[in-house]
Each structure stands twice: as C-alpha cells, then as structure tokens.
mmCIF file of C-alpha atoms in Angstrom:
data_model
loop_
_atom_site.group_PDB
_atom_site.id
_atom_site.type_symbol
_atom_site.label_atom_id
_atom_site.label_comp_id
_atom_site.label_asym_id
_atom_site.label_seq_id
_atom_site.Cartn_x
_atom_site.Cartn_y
_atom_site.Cartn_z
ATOM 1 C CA UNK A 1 130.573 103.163 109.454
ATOM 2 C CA UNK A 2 127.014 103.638 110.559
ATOM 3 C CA UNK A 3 124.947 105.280 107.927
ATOM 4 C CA UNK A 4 121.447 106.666 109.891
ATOM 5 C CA UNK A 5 118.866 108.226 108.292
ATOM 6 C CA UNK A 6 115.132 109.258 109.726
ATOM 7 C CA UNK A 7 113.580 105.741 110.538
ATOM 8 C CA UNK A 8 116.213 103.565 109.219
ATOM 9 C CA UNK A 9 119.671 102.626 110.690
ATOM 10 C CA UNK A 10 122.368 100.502 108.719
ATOM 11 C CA UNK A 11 125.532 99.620 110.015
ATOM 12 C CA UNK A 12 128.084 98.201 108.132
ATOM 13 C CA UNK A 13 131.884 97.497 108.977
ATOM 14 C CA UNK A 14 134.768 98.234 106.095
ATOM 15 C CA UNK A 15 138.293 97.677 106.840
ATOM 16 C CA UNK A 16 138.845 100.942 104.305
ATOM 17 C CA UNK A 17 135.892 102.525 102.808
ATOM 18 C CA UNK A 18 135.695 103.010 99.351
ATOM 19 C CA UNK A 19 133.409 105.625 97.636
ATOM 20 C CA UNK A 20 132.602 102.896 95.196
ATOM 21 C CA UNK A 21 130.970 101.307 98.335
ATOM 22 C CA UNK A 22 129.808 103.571 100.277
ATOM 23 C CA UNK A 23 127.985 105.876 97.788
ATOM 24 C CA UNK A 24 125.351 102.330 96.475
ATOM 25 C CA UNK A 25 124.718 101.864 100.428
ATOM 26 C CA UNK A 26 124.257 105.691 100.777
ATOM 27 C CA UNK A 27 121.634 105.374 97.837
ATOM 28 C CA UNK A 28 119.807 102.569 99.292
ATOM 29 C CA UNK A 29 119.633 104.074 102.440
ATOM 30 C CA UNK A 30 118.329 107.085 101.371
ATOM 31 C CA UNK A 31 115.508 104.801 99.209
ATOM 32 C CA UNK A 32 114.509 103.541 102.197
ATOM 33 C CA UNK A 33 113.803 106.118 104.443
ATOM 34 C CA UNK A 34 111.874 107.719 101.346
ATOM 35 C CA UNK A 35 109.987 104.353 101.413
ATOM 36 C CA UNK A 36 109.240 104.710 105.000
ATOM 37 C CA UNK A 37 106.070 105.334 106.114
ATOM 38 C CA UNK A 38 104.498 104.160 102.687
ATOM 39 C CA UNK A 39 102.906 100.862 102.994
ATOM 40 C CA UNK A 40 102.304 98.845 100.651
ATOM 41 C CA UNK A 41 98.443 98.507 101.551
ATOM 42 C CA UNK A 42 96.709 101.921 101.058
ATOM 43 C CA UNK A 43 92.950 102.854 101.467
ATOM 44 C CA UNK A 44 91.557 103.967 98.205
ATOM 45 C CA UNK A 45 88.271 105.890 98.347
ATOM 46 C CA UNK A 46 85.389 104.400 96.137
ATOM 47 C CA UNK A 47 82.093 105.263 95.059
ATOM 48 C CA UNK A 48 78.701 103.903 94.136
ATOM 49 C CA UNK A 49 79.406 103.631 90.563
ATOM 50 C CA UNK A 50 83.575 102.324 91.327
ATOM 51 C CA UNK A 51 82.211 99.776 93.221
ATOM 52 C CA UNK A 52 80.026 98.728 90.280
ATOM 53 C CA UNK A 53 82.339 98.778 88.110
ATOM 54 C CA UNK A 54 84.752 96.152 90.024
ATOM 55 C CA UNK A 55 81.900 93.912 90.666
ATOM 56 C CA UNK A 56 80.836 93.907 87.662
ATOM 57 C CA UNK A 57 77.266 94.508 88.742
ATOM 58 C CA UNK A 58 74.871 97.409 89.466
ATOM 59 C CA UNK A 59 73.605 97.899 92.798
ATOM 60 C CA UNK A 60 69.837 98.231 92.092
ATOM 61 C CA UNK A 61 67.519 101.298 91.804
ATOM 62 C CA UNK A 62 66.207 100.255 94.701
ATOM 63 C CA UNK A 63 69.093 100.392 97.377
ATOM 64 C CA UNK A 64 69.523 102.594 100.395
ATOM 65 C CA UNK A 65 71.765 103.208 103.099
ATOM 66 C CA UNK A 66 74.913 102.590 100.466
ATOM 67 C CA UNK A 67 78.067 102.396 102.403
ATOM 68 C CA UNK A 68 81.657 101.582 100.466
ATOM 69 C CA UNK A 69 85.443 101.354 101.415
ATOM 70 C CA UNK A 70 87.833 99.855 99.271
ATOM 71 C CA UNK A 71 91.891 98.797 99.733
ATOM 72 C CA UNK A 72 94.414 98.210 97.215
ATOM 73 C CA UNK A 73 97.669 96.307 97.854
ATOM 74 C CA UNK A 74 98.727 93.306 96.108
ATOM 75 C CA UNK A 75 94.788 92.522 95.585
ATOM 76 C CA UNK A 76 92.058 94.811 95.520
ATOM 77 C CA UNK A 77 89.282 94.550 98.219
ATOM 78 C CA UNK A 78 85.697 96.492 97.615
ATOM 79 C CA UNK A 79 83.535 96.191 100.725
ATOM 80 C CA UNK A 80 79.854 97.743 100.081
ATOM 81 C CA UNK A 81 76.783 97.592 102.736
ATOM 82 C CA UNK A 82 73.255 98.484 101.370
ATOM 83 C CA UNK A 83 69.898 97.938 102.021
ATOM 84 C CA UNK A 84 67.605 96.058 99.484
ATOM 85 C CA UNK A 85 63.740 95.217 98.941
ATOM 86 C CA UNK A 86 63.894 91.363 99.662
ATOM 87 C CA UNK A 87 62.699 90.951 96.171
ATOM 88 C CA UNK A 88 65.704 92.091 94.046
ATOM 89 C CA UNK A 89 68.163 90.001 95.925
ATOM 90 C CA UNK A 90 67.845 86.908 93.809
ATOM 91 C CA UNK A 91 67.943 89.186 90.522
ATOM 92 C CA UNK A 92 71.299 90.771 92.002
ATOM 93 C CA UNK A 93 73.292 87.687 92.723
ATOM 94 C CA UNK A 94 72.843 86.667 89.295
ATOM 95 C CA UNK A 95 73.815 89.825 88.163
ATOM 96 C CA UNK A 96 76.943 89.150 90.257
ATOM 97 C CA UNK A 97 78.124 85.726 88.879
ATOM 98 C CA UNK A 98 76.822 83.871 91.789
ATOM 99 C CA UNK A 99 76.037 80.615 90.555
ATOM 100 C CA UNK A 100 75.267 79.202 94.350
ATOM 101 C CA UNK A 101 72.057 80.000 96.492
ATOM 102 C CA UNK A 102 72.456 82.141 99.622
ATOM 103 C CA UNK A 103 72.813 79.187 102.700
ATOM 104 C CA UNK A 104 70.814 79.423 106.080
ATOM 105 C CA UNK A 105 73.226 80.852 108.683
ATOM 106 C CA UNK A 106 76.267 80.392 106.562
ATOM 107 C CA UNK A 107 78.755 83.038 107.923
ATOM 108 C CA UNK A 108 81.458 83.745 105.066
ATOM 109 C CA UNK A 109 83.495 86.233 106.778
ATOM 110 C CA UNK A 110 86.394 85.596 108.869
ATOM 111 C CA UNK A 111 85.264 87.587 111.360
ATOM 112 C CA UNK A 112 82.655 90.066 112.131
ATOM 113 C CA UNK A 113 85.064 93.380 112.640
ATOM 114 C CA UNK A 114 85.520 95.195 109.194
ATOM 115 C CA UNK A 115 88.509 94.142 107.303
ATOM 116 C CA UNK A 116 89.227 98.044 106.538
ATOM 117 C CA UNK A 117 89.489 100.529 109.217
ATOM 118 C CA UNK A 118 87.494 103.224 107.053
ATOM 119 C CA UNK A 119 84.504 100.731 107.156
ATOM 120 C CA UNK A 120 84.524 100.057 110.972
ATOM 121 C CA UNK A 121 81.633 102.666 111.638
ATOM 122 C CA UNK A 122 79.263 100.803 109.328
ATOM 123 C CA UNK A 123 80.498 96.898 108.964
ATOM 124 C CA UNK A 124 78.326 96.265 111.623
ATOM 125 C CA UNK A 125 78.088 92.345 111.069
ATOM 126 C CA UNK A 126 75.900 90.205 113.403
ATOM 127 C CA UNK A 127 77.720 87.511 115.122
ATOM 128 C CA UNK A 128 78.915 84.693 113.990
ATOM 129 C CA UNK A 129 76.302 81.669 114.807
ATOM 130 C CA UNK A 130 73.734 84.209 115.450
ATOM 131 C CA UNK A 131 71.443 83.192 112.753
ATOM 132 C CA UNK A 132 68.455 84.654 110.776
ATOM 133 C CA UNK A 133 71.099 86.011 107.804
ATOM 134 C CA UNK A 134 71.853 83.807 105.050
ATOM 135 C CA UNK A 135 75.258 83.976 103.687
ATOM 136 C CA UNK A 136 77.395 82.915 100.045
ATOM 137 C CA UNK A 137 81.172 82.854 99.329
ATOM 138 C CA UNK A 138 81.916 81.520 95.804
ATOM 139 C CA UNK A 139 85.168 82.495 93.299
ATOM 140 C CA UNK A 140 83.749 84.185 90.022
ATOM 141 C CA UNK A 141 85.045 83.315 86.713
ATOM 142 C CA UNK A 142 86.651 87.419 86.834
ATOM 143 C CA UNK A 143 89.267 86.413 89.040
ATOM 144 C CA UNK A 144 87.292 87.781 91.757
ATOM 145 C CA UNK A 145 85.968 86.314 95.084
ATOM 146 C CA UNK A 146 82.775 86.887 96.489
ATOM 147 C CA UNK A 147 81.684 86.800 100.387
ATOM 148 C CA UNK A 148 78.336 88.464 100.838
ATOM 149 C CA UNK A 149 75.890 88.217 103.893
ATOM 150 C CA UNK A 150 72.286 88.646 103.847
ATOM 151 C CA UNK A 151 70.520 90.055 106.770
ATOM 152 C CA UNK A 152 66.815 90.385 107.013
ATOM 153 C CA UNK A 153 64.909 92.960 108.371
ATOM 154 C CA UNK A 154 62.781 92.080 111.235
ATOM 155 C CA UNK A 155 59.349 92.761 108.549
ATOM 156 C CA UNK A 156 60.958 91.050 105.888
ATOM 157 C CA UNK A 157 60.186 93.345 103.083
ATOM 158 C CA UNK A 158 63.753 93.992 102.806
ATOM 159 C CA UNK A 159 67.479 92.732 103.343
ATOM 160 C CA UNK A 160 70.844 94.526 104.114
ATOM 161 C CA UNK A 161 73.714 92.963 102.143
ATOM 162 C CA UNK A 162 77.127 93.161 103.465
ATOM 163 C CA UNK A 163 79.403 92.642 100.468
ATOM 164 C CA UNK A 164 83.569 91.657 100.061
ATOM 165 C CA UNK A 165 84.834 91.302 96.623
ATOM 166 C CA UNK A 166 88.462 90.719 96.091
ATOM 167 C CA UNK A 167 90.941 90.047 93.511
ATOM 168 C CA UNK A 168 92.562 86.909 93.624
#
C-alpha cells in the first residue's frame, strides 16, 4: 500500500490490510504533511523595547541607527545593531551582566554573515582579524549568552555595537 500525501510519501507492505492499521498510518500521514513546510525555527519580529526586555537591559537614550531581528526555535536568538556615544558603552555592559572588559580585536562571532536572514541588510560585521573593534562573549547568570562587538567610529566620539543574545 503506498499512502502519498502533498510532500510526504510512505510506503508500507501488509500481507492483508487491516483498518486497525491502516487508519493510525493514515493519521500520521496526514500529521505530517500538515507539519510540512513548518519549521521548527521561525523568525519572530522584535522591537526596541522586546529586545530590552530579553536582555534585560535598556538600550540608552542616546542610541541611533537601532536595527533588531530575532529567531525562536529551541533557543531564542535577539540580534540588535545600534550606534552609541563612546561614553555610555561602559555604563551599558554593566547594565547587561557583563562582568568582562571588551578585548582588543577579539572577534566573538562565528562568522561575519548575519545568523538571521532578516538581519542580512544591516549585520554588516567587519572582518574577522580586521581590527580597530573590540569584542566580549561571556554566559550571564539569566541563562543567556552574550557576543557583542564594538566598532569605533573613525572620530571616536561614538561606537556601533553589534549585539547576539541567546538562550542557552
């Protein structure tokens, strides 16, 4: 017997079929090709004050040019880009948790492309080992995990952060 349904295809041999049988498989078929399509990873849209909220942090007065995306599968992922006067940044990693100092050309992402598709237009991450940013990954007591990059501006007076926060 050969039971298809849009996107999914089971085949399964029986000497006599039974409705007892074949009714379950039917069932679980038809589950699946309901399920198809959904994945279990699914771009949530998030705002200024969401974004807050899961960090656990506000994004100062000060900011401009606030981008955020956001993704929620088995973990949650919060990406936010913004730019900040130089002088706030120390005040806002403490705000975050961050118990470690930003490091000289540290580079905590994995790469530089944006880890959601939504973000791709703005994640616009120098290089990795191009230097002048400063970077920090540390776990926060909130069962969260931090990766934020610091990039200066070319004055100095202010910095655009590029921040990751997941659930672990």
């Amino acid at each position: 017997m050969v039971i298809l349904v849009p996107g999914v295809c089971l085949i399964v041999r029986v000497r006599r079929p039974s409705s007892l049988f074949i009714i379950p498989l039917l069932g679980l078929a038809l589950l699946l090709a309901a399920c198809d399509g959904m994945g279990m990873i699914r771009s949530i849209p998030v705002n200024r004050v969401e974004v807050e909220s899961f960090i656990g942090a506000r994004i100062p007065f000060d900011a401009a040019n606030i981008y955020t995306a956001g993704e929620a599968a088995l973990e949650t992922i919060v990406l936010a880009r913004f730019d900040l006067p130089q002088d706030e940044l120390v005040d806002f990693l403490t705000d975050l948790g961050a118990s470690r100092t930003l490091n000289p050309d540290l580079f905590p992402f994995d790469s530089a492309d944006a880890p959601i598709p939504e973000a791709a237009d703005w994640w616009q991450l120098p290089q990795s080992g191009a230097g002048a940013y400063s970077g920090l990954a540390q776990a926060l007591p909130n069962d969260r995990h931090l990766l934020l990059l610091a990039l200066p501006d070319a004055v100095g007076e202010r910095v655009t952060i590029f921040l990751q926060m997941h659930s672990t």
